[in-house]
Amino acid sequence: MFLNCHTYHSLRYGTISVEDLVQQAVDHQLKVLALTDINTVTGIYQFYKLCQEKGIKPIVGIDVQVDNEQYYICLAKNPKGIAEVNRLLTRYNCEGIEIPRTNPVLENTFVIYPLHNMPEKLLPHEFIGIRQDEINLLFNPELKALSHKMVILHPVTFKTDEEFELHKVLRAIAGNILFTKLDENDHCKNNETFIGKRQLLEKYFPYPEIIENTKCIVDECSFEFDFKTPKNKKHYTENKENDFKLLKKLAYEGLSKKYPIDNQEAKARVDKELGVINELNFCGYFLITWDIVQYSNRMDFMHVGRGSGANSIVSYCIGITDICPLELDLYFERFLNLNRKTPPDFDIDWSWKNRDTILEYIFNKYGKDHVAFCGTNVEFKSRSRFRELGKVFGLPKDELDQLSKRPRDQHDQNSIVQEIYKYENLLIGFPNQRSMHSCGILISEEPITNYSALEFPPKEFPIVQFDMHTAEEIGLEKFDILSQRGLGTIKDTVRLIEEKRGITVDIEDTRISKNETKCNEYLSIGNTIGCFYIESPAMRGLLRRLKCENYKVLVAASSIIRPGVAQSGMMREYIFRHNHPNQFEYFHEVFEKELGETYGIMVYQEDVIKIAMHFGGVSAENGDVLRRAMSGKGRSLSALQKLKDDFFESCKKKGHPEQLSQEVYRQIESFAGYSFCKAHSASYAVESYQSLYLKAYYPIEFMVSAINNGGGFYRTEVYVHEAKMAGATIHNPCINLSEFQTTVYGTDVYLGFMHIEKLEASVKLSIPEERKENGDYKSLEDFVKRVNIGIQTLQTLIFVGAFRFTGKQKHELLIEARFLLSKNYYKTKIISLFDEPQKDYELPVIERNPFEDAFDEIEILGFPVSYSIFDLLKTKYRGHVLVKDLLKYHKKQVKMLAYLISRKHVPIKKKDHPGKKDDMYFGTWIDAEGQYFDTAHFPDSLRKFPFKEGGIYLLLGTVEVDYHFPTMTITKMAKMPLVPDPRYSMDKDKEREIESGLREDVSVTFRQPYPQEHEIVLPRIRMI
């Protein structure tokens, strides 16, 4: 009887989760329940499963509303019905086709109109919903005559009176209005909650035909859904047999190219994998992925196939991945095994510049009716909860900022804030909006609107209304089409080397970048800034602690840097064993044999399978099931307990002592699912090495490309500094030598117009375009005639030094610019047959402070170019110690002067309260010689000497050399003043303004504290 129920997937409207809705139906002993969220099917599959578990008949549909007006409620008679409504909404969301107010063309759907939108003519499948407070209106003869077409309408939107108030708050948020400005039409009625079925029927007792109509609808609706059958596109060719023939042909062709003809191990592995792939009907999935990669190759794009897909020799042979699974002993079962009933997903990266082209190909090749992105449900985050609620309750902007950005103990604890706290707590876990999954593409066999309505977010690719987990549950596995800047940097560097030096580098030949002496040297000292995945301070510190000197150690480092590995203490133990290989014993021979490469430590997800197989005696397939269960993929406590029981039973049969088995399982449990699979780490390491190779041998071109691709972990200034340290001479943007992006001539690097934030995008592009078409600019006047530009923009170019080729001082150029653009003299580009030169006026020479240019550059570019930041210090002091000396000062106190590059917040355990967290920071700095070093700032030091944003600091601390890597534990620090800005020598407030805006990179970590060394209980002696 409840045919119009809403959950919180009716965004900013409903207040009930799907679980709570079904549980309420159980509590009210209902046998039938309908879910009709507003304009979405997000929750219907979870609802369907929960109802079946509870013995309730599920009815699914949609509450169709336009501009907050309810048109009608659609209830699917069968799966075709929900597909009809999905298409109705999709045409509206994606094509702008209006939804009809009445009589929509829906053959497999019941349509229930609210009384206010009653149509002139009711079709056979259409009814009028009568709410309990509308029953008295049926005394009207005209309405009473339609009672044979009426049904019970009792919407459900909230559970309690408190949730009714929350609903109103949500409506205010949705309307962006004050809570006090809501009227009755803005929110639902105060009776939209479950009541007893008998109590509801009694209200309609005088109209038995209404009750009977409602029962008929309930009986006729039957939404059956098969979760087991895959919904992905089944075949690449016309059938399964031809798919297998093609895949086998491609695999054998690749096998002959990548392995010697007599490599029987490789051939056997290919045959084994092909058998499993065919048996599980995954040939089409492989071939579609291959097809996308083939298109990429034709377009000369660079891609990286990573993730567990790289465990497959078939994917290696057909070119999806670049990792040889035999070389690295990669388990195919980690990717695919006979226990796995859902398709695996290939993670494939492209440059951020090429990804949209790849996506367009997929949509065009496989049909817009069959392709869509996964959706995501974006919850109200903590900051947005406070900000949205603050607006609803009328707080001014400064109080909103305080509420959303500061901890609770710093809030003004007034009555309004207390009210906000109440609703902020209620909103935890609520979806706020639907968005696009970052990379997950669905390609379906049947039209994708059979399963979901589509929406069209700003990124211009349609999305389904459910997330990747629901997609997987209903049988739609995603293709991960990812993008990253690292590949763009590599590809652009190769192009730049060829363009500027005439040298062709085949960077995709991975043999050139796995055993290079210079690259290995760079790795061992952490000289990796700019290189994909290995440039962060934490990663550079790890490389130095390991003194990483080869590809295989880099592969391990790529995995142990992951939070879960560090969280379990494995990272610290790995560093110890790597540096002291003779100071530990393998606590069991299986760990020595199977994990000898990583000193008996589980570093990769595959290691769980290895240990489960070779220590526990379980099959490779069940070992992967154990890994997946622990990683949370399909985790259920009962299933995990069964796997655990089976593991211990198997260990007992092999004769292992219980204490030993308990220790092995503890290690598996603390580790599984929180690291990379080895194939993923290996794929990352290949790309890291490719970028490192380019940095080692072509450092200037590499850094220019890193700058143009938006850098990575650090801000632009750091990559500019790296180019300078590599021997480049850095130049400010110049109208005759700069492009939109940064460019290089030999060792001269000219910053691009892209770095001048105050320039309009059209001007940044038009300056080099006009120059390319009509030659260099001869003067400021010539420039103004040829480029459509305003006085403010022109002044910015003058201040940054873009007209220095004229030989004129900035004040001369500014006066000339004012003259040329006075009274909007040049509004558009001027085309003249006869150029009349401007009269020259002799202006007095003005002595400029040499630092004026540096402050101009900081203001416009964010960092100085003409001078080092250290040149601008008020003091001549440069510290007692430089980075090159730090290794000599272990356990000694030093004083250093350093420029802040980045700092990272990390949680640690409180000394007095181990169960609670405290805050510390790691800092990354450069000294006066431009060399990097790191600092640790513990809570006691931070309370007295906090960071005061970007700039140069005087640091006092103790040097700690940890496995070849020196860090400085800070005792005291103070920010050092720069010279006053000489441009504002008459204005004391202004002369410090630019200094206060110096940048830094700040990252915040939300995780549990890592264990201390004494808390790591990994045995270092043999256990019997």
Short mmCIF file of N, CA, C and O in Angstrom, two decimals, residues 290-391:
data_model
loop_
_atom_site.label_atom_id
_atom_site.label_comp_id
_atom_site.label_asym_id
_atom_site.label_seq_id
_atom_site.Cartn_x
_atom_site.Cartn_y
_atom_site.Cartn_z
N TRP A 290 41.90 -4.82 -25.95
CA TRP A 290 42.92 -4.82 -27.03
C TRP A 290 42.55 -3.82 -28.12
O TRP A 290 43.41 -3.08 -28.61
N ASP A 291 41.28 -3.78 -28.48
CA ASP A 291 40.83 -2.86 -29.53
C ASP A 291 41.08 -1.40 -29.14
O ASP A 291 41.54 -0.59 -29.95
N ILE A 292 40.80 -1.07 -27.88
CA ILE A 292 41.02 0.31 -27.41
C ILE A 292 42.51 0.65 -27.47
O ILE A 292 42.90 1.75 -27.88
N VAL A 293 43.35 -0.31 -27.07
CA VAL A 293 44.80 -0.10 -27.09
C VAL A 293 45.30 0.03 -28.53
O VAL A 293 46.18 0.85 -28.82
N GLN A 294 44.73 -0.76 -29.45
CA GLN A 294 45.13 -0.65 -30.86
C GLN A 294 44.82 0.73 -31.42
O GLN A 294 45.62 1.32 -32.15
N TYR A 295 43.67 1.25 -31.07
CA TYR A 295 43.33 2.62 -31.49
C TYR A 295 44.35 3.61 -30.93
O TYR A 295 44.81 4.51 -31.63
N SER A 296 44.69 3.44 -29.66
CA SER A 296 45.68 4.31 -29.02
C SER A 296 47.00 4.27 -29.78
O SER A 296 47.63 5.30 -30.02
N ASN A 297 47.42 3.06 -30.16
CA ASN A 297 48.67 2.92 -30.90
C ASN A 297 48.60 3.61 -32.26
O ASN A 297 49.57 4.24 -32.70
N ARG A 298 47.45 3.47 -32.93
CA ARG A 298 47.30 4.14 -34.23
C ARG A 298 47.39 5.65 -34.10
O ARG A 298 47.85 6.34 -35.00
N MET A 299 46.93 6.16 -32.95
CA MET A 299 46.98 7.61 -32.71
C MET A 299 48.33 8.05 -32.17
O MET A 299 48.53 9.22 -31.87
N ASP A 300 49.26 7.09 -32.00
CA ASP A 300 50.59 7.36 -31.45
C ASP A 300 50.51 7.90 -30.02
O ASP A 300 51.30 8.74 -29.61
N PHE A 301 49.53 7.40 -29.27
CA PHE A 301 49.42 7.75 -27.86
C PHE A 301 50.26 6.75 -27.06
O PHE A 301 50.50 5.63 -27.49
N MET A 302 50.65 7.17 -25.88
CA MET A 302 51.38 6.28 -24.97
C MET A 302 50.41 5.82 -23.89
O MET A 302 49.62 6.62 -23.37
N HIS A 303 50.43 4.54 -23.58
CA HIS A 303 49.57 4.04 -22.53
C HIS A 303 50.36 3.12 -21.61
O HIS A 303 51.42 2.61 -21.97
N VAL A 304 49.82 2.91 -20.42
CA VAL A 304 50.39 1.94 -19.47
C VAL A 304 49.26 1.05 -18.98
O VAL A 304 48.28 1.54 -18.40
N GLY A 305 49.38 -0.25 -19.27
CA GLY A 305 48.43 -1.21 -18.71
C GLY A 305 48.98 -1.68 -17.38
O GLY A 305 50.07 -2.24 -17.32
N ARG A 306 48.25 -1.43 -16.32
CA ARG A 306 48.79 -1.78 -15.00
C ARG A 306 47.74 -2.53 -14.19
O ARG A 306 46.72 -2.93 -14.71
N GLY A 307 47.99 -2.66 -12.92
CA GLY A 307 47.09 -3.41 -12.07
C GLY A 307 47.27 -4.90 -12.27
O GLY A 307 48.22 -5.37 -12.89
N SER A 308 46.32 -5.68 -11.77
CA SER A 308 46.46 -7.13 -11.79
C SER A 308 46.44 -7.69 -13.20
O SER A 308 46.85 -8.83 -13.43
N GLY A 309 45.96 -6.91 -14.18
CA GLY A 309 45.97 -7.36 -15.57
C GLY A 309 47.36 -7.69 -16.06
O GLY A 309 47.54 -8.51 -16.97
N ALA A 310 48.37 -7.05 -15.47
CA ALA A 310 49.75 -7.30 -15.88
C ALA A 310 50.25 -8.65 -15.39
O ALA A 310 51.35 -9.06 -15.74
N ASN A 311 49.45 -9.38 -14.61
CA ASN A 311 49.79 -10.75 -14.23
C ASN A 311 49.56 -11.73 -15.37
O ASN A 311 49.94 -12.89 -15.27
N SER A 312 48.92 -11.28 -16.42
CA SER A 312 48.53 -12.16 -17.51
C SER A 312 49.52 -12.09 -18.66
O SER A 312 49.79 -11.01 -19.19
N ILE A 313 50.04 -13.24 -19.08
CA ILE A 313 50.96 -13.28 -20.22
C ILE A 313 50.21 -13.03 -21.52
O ILE A 313 50.76 -12.48 -22.49
N VAL A 314 48.91 -13.36 -21.55
CA VAL A 314 48.11 -13.07 -22.74
C VAL A 314 47.97 -11.57 -22.94
O VAL A 314 48.14 -11.05 -24.05
N SER A 315 47.71 -10.83 -21.84
CA SER A 315 47.60 -9.38 -21.97
C SER A 315 48.94 -8.77 -22.37
O SER A 315 48.99 -7.77 -23.10
N TYR A 316 50.03 -9.39 -21.94
CA TYR A 316 51.37 -8.92 -22.34
C TYR A 316 51.61 -9.20 -23.82
O TYR A 316 52.09 -8.34 -24.56
N CYS A 317 51.22 -10.37 -24.28
CA CYS A 317 51.46 -10.74 -25.68
C CYS A 317 50.63 -9.91 -26.65
O CYS A 317 51.08 -9.62 -27.76
N ILE A 318 49.42 -9.53 -26.25
CA ILE A 318 48.57 -8.77 -27.18
C ILE A 318 48.71 -7.26 -27.00
O ILE A 318 48.00 -6.49 -27.63
N GLY A 319 49.64 -6.85 -26.13
CA GLY A 319 50.00 -5.43 -26.05
C GLY A 319 49.20 -4.58 -25.10
O GLY A 319 49.35 -3.36 -25.09
N ILE A 320 48.38 -5.20 -24.26
CA ILE A 320 47.63 -4.41 -23.27
C ILE A 320 48.58 -3.93 -22.17
O ILE A 320 48.49 -2.80 -21.71
N THR A 321 49.50 -4.81 -21.76
CA THR A 321 50.46 -4.47 -20.70
C THR A 321 51.88 -4.61 -21.23
O THR A 321 52.11 -5.20 -22.29
N ASP A 322 52.84 -4.07 -20.47
CA ASP A 322 54.25 -4.10 -20.87
C ASP A 322 55.12 -4.87 -19.88
O ASP A 322 56.33 -4.73 -19.88
N ILE A 323 54.51 -5.65 -19.01
CA ILE A 323 55.25 -6.36 -17.98
C ILE A 323 55.26 -7.85 -18.30
O ILE A 323 54.20 -8.46 -18.48
N CYS A 324 56.45 -8.43 -18.35
CA CYS A 324 56.56 -9.88 -18.57
C CYS A 324 56.29 -10.59 -17.25
O CYS A 324 57.07 -10.46 -16.30
N PRO A 325 55.20 -11.35 -17.15
CA PRO A 325 54.89 -12.01 -15.87
C PRO A 325 55.87 -13.11 -15.50
O PRO A 325 55.98 -13.45 -14.32
N LEU A 326 56.56 -13.67 -16.49
CA LEU A 326 57.54 -14.71 -16.18
C LEU A 326 58.77 -14.11 -15.51
O LEU A 326 59.33 -14.67 -14.57
N GLU A 327 59.20 -12.96 -16.01
CA GLU A 327 60.39 -12.30 -15.47
C GLU A 327 60.22 -11.98 -13.98
O GLU A 327 61.14 -12.09 -13.19
N LEU A 328 58.99 -11.58 -13.60
CA LEU A 328 58.75 -11.16 -12.22
C LEU A 328 57.97 -12.20 -11.41
O LEU A 328 57.56 -11.91 -10.29
N ASP A 329 57.76 -13.39 -11.97
CA ASP A 329 57.06 -14.46 -11.27
C ASP A 329 55.69 -13.99 -10.80
O ASP A 329 55.34 -14.07 -9.61
N LEU A 330 54.88 -13.50 -11.75
CA LEU A 330 53.56 -12.96 -11.43
C LEU A 330 52.50 -14.05 -11.58
O LEU A 330 52.47 -14.77 -12.58
N TYR A 331 51.62 -14.14 -10.60
CA TYR A 331 50.59 -15.18 -10.58
C TYR A 331 49.38 -14.75 -11.42
O TYR A 331 48.73 -13.75 -11.13
N PHE A 332 49.05 -15.55 -12.42
CA PHE A 332 47.85 -15.28 -13.22
C PHE A 332 46.60 -15.35 -12.34
O PHE A 332 45.63 -14.61 -12.54
N GLU A 333 46.62 -16.24 -11.34
CA GLU A 333 45.44 -16.41 -10.48
C GLU A 333 45.09 -15.14 -9.70
O GLU A 333 43.95 -14.98 -9.28
N ARG A 334 46.08 -14.26 -9.52
CA ARG A 334 45.78 -12.98 -8.86
C ARG A 334 44.84 -12.15 -9.71
O ARG A 334 44.05 -11.36 -9.21
N PHE A 335 44.91 -12.37 -11.04
CA PHE A 335 44.07 -11.61 -11.97
C PHE A 335 42.79 -12.36 -12.30
O PHE A 335 41.70 -11.80 -12.31
N LEU A 336 42.92 -13.65 -12.57
CA LEU A 336 41.78 -14.41 -13.08
C LEU A 336 41.92 -15.87 -12.66
O LEU A 336 42.99 -16.45 -12.80
N ASN A 337 40.85 -16.42 -12.13
CA ASN A 337 40.87 -17.84 -11.80
C ASN A 337 39.45 -18.38 -11.87
O ASN A 337 38.48 -17.62 -11.98
N LEU A 338 39.33 -19.69 -11.84
CA LEU A 338 38.03 -20.32 -12.06
C LEU A 338 37.02 -20.05 -10.95
O LEU A 338 35.83 -20.28 -11.13
N ASN A 339 37.49 -19.55 -9.82
CA ASN A 339 36.57 -19.17 -8.75
C ASN A 339 36.01 -17.77 -8.94
O ASN A 339 35.10 -17.35 -8.23
N ARG A 340 36.57 -17.05 -9.89
CA ARG A 340 36.12 -15.68 -10.11
C ARG A 340 35.02 -15.67 -11.15
O ARG A 340 35.23 -16.09 -12.29
N LYS A 341 33.87 -15.16 -10.79
CA LYS A 341 32.71 -15.20 -11.68
C LYS A 341 32.41 -13.85 -12.32
O LYS A 341 31.49 -13.72 -13.11
N THR A 342 33.16 -12.83 -11.95
CA THR A 342 32.97 -11.52 -12.57
C THR A 342 34.22 -11.17 -13.36
O THR A 342 35.33 -11.56 -12.98
N PRO A 343 34.07 -10.42 -14.45
CA PRO A 343 35.25 -10.10 -15.26
C PRO A 343 36.27 -9.29 -14.48
O PRO A 343 35.91 -8.50 -13.60
N PRO A 344 37.54 -9.49 -14.78
CA PRO A 344 38.57 -8.66 -14.17
C PRO A 344 38.52 -7.28 -14.80
O PRO A 344 37.86 -7.07 -15.82
N ASP A 345 39.18 -6.34 -14.21
CA ASP A 345 39.25 -5.03 -14.88
C ASP A 345 40.70 -4.67 -15.15
O ASP A 345 41.57 -4.84 -14.31
N PHE A 346 40.94 -4.22 -16.38
CA PHE A 346 42.24 -3.71 -16.76
C PHE A 346 42.31 -2.23 -16.39
O PHE A 346 41.41 -1.47 -16.71
N ASP A 347 43.36 -1.83 -15.69
CA ASP A 347 43.60 -0.42 -15.41
C ASP A 347 44.56 0.10 -16.46
O ASP A 347 45.71 -0.35 -16.53
N ILE A 348 44.11 1.02 -17.29
CA ILE A 348 44.97 1.53 -18.36
C ILE A 348 45.06 3.04 -18.25
O ILE A 348 44.04 3.74 -18.19
N ASP A 349 46.29 3.54 -18.19
CA ASP A 349 46.55 4.98 -18.10
C ASP A 349 46.90 5.55 -19.46
O ASP A 349 47.64 4.94 -20.23
N TRP A 350 46.37 6.75 -19.69
CA TRP A 350 46.81 7.57 -20.82
C TRP A 350 47.22 8.94 -20.29
O TRP A 350 46.92 9.30 -19.15
N SER A 351 47.89 9.69 -21.12
CA SER A 351 48.18 11.08 -20.76
C SER A 351 46.86 11.82 -20.57
O SER A 351 45.87 11.55 -21.27
N TRP A 352 46.85 12.75 -19.67
CA TRP A 352 45.67 13.57 -19.42
C TRP A 352 45.25 14.33 -20.69
O TRP A 352 44.09 14.71 -20.83
N LYS A 353 46.17 14.50 -21.62
CA LYS A 353 45.85 15.21 -22.87
C LYS A 353 45.11 14.31 -23.86
O LYS A 353 44.41 14.80 -24.74
N ASN A 354 45.30 13.00 -23.75
CA ASN A 354 44.77 12.07 -24.74
C ASN A 354 43.52 11.32 -24.29
O ASN A 354 42.83 10.71 -25.10
N ARG A 355 43.23 11.35 -23.01
CA ARG A 355 42.18 10.48 -22.47
C ARG A 355 40.82 10.75 -23.11
O ARG A 355 40.08 9.82 -23.44
N ASP A 356 40.47 12.02 -23.30
CA ASP A 356 39.16 12.32 -23.88
C ASP A 356 39.02 11.76 -25.29
O ASP A 356 37.94 11.35 -25.70
N THR A 357 40.13 11.74 -26.03
CA THR A 357 40.10 11.16 -27.38
C THR A 357 39.81 9.67 -27.31
O THR A 357 39.04 9.12 -28.11
N ILE A 358 40.42 8.99 -26.34
CA ILE A 358 40.17 7.57 -26.13
C ILE A 358 38.70 7.34 -25.76
O ILE A 358 38.03 6.43 -26.28
N LEU A 359 38.18 8.17 -24.87
CA LEU A 359 36.79 8.03 -24.45
C LEU A 359 35.84 8.23 -25.63
O LEU A 359 34.86 7.49 -25.78
N GLU A 360 36.11 9.23 -26.45
CA GLU A 360 35.26 9.47 -27.62
C GLU A 360 35.26 8.26 -28.55
O GLU A 360 34.22 7.89 -29.11
N TYR A 361 36.42 7.64 -28.70
CA TYR A 361 36.50 6.43 -29.53
C TYR A 361 35.60 5.33 -28.97
O TYR A 361 34.85 4.67 -29.70
N ILE A 362 35.67 5.12 -27.66
CA ILE A 362 34.88 4.06 -27.03
C ILE A 362 33.39 4.32 -27.21
O ILE A 362 32.62 3.42 -27.58
N PHE A 363 32.97 5.56 -26.97
CA PHE A 363 31.55 5.88 -27.12
C PHE A 363 31.09 5.73 -28.56
O PHE A 363 29.98 5.23 -28.82
N ASN A 364 31.93 6.14 -29.50
CA ASN A 364 31.55 6.04 -30.92
C ASN A 364 31.58 4.60 -31.41
O ASN A 364 30.71 4.17 -32.17
N LYS A 365 32.59 3.83 -31.00
CA LYS A 365 32.75 2.47 -31.50
C LYS A 365 31.67 1.54 -30.93
O LYS A 365 31.09 0.72 -31.65
N TYR A 366 31.38 1.66 -29.67
CA TYR A 366 30.49 0.70 -29.02
C TYR A 366 29.08 1.24 -28.80
O TYR A 366 28.22 0.53 -28.27
N GLY A 367 28.84 2.48 -29.22
CA GLY A 367 27.49 3.01 -29.24
C GLY A 367 27.09 3.74 -27.98
O GLY A 367 27.24 3.20 -26.87
N LYS A 368 26.57 4.93 -28.13
CA LYS A 368 26.20 5.74 -26.98
C LYS A 368 25.09 5.10 -26.16
O LYS A 368 24.92 5.41 -24.98
N ASP A 369 24.32 4.20 -26.79
CA ASP A 369 23.26 3.51 -26.04
C ASP A 369 23.80 2.39 -25.16
O ASP A 369 23.07 1.80 -24.36
N HIS A 370 25.09 2.08 -25.34
CA HIS A 370 25.66 0.94 -24.61
C HIS A 370 26.85 1.34 -23.73
O HIS A 370 27.43 0.47 -23.09
N VAL A 371 27.21 2.60 -23.72
CA VAL A 371 28.41 3.03 -22.99
C VAL A 371 28.05 4.18 -22.05
O VAL A 371 27.33 5.10 -22.42
N ALA A 372 28.57 4.09 -20.84
CA ALA A 372 28.40 5.19 -19.88
C ALA A 372 29.47 5.06 -18.80
O ALA A 372 30.05 4.00 -18.61
N PHE A 373 29.71 6.16 -18.12
CA PHE A 373 30.59 6.13 -16.96
C PHE A 373 29.83 5.60 -15.75
O PHE A 373 28.61 5.78 -15.62
N CYS A 374 30.55 4.96 -14.86
CA CYS A 374 30.00 4.68 -13.53
C CYS A 374 29.72 6.00 -12.83
O CYS A 374 30.42 6.99 -13.03
N GLY A 375 28.72 5.98 -12.00
CA GLY A 375 28.48 7.15 -11.16
C GLY A 375 29.16 7.00 -9.81
O GLY A 375 29.71 5.95 -9.49
N THR A 376 29.12 8.05 -9.04
CA THR A 376 29.53 7.98 -7.64
C THR A 376 28.55 8.80 -6.82
O THR A 376 28.01 9.79 -7.31
N ASN A 377 28.32 8.37 -5.62
CA ASN A 377 27.48 9.15 -4.71
C ASN A 377 28.38 9.95 -3.79
O ASN A 377 29.06 9.40 -2.94
N VAL A 378 28.41 11.25 -4.02
CA VAL A 378 29.27 12.13 -3.22
C VAL A 378 28.52 12.53 -1.96
O VAL A 378 27.46 13.15 -2.02
N GLU A 379 29.07 12.15 -0.82
CA GLU A 379 28.41 12.46 0.45
C GLU A 379 28.67 13.90 0.88
O GLU A 379 29.58 14.56 0.38
N PHE A 380 27.85 14.38 1.80
CA PHE A 380 28.13 15.65 2.46
C PHE A 380 29.40 15.47 3.29
O PHE A 380 29.40 14.73 4.27
N LYS A 381 30.47 16.11 2.88
CA LYS A 381 31.70 16.03 3.67
C LYS A 381 31.59 16.98 4.86
O LYS A 381 30.72 17.86 4.91
N SER A 382 32.51 16.82 5.81
CA SER A 382 32.43 17.59 7.05
C SER A 382 32.38 19.09 6.79
O SER A 382 31.52 19.81 7.31
N ARG A 383 33.29 19.56 5.93
CA ARG A 383 33.33 20.99 5.67
C ARG A 383 32.06 21.47 4.97
O ARG A 383 31.50 22.52 5.31
N SER A 384 31.57 20.68 4.00
CA SER A 384 30.38 21.10 3.27
C SER A 384 29.14 21.03 4.16
O SER A 384 28.22 21.83 4.01
N ARG A 385 29.11 20.07 5.10
CA ARG A 385 27.97 20.02 6.02
C ARG A 385 27.88 21.31 6.82
O ARG A 385 26.81 21.92 6.92
N PHE A 386 29.00 21.73 7.38
CA PHE A 386 28.99 22.97 8.17
C PHE A 386 28.66 24.19 7.30
O PHE A 386 27.89 25.06 7.70
N ARG A 387 29.23 24.23 6.11
CA ARG A 387 29.02 25.41 5.25
C ARG A 387 27.56 25.50 4.78
O ARG A 387 26.94 26.56 4.84
N GLU A 388 27.01 24.37 4.35
CA GLU A 388 25.62 24.38 3.86
C GLU A 388 24.65 24.70 4.99
O GLU A 388 23.71 25.49 4.82
N LEU A 389 24.87 24.10 6.15
CA LEU A 389 23.98 24.36 7.28
C LEU A 389 24.12 25.79 7.77
O LEU A 389 23.13 26.44 8.14
N GLY A 390 25.35 26.29 7.76
CA GLY A 390 25.56 27.67 8.17
C GLY A 390 24.81 28.65 7.29
O GLY A 390 24.21 29.63 7.78
N LYS A 391 24.80 28.38 5.99
CA LYS A 391 24.05 29.26 5.07
C LYS A 391 22.55 29.19 5.34
O LYS A 391 21.85 30.20 5.34
#
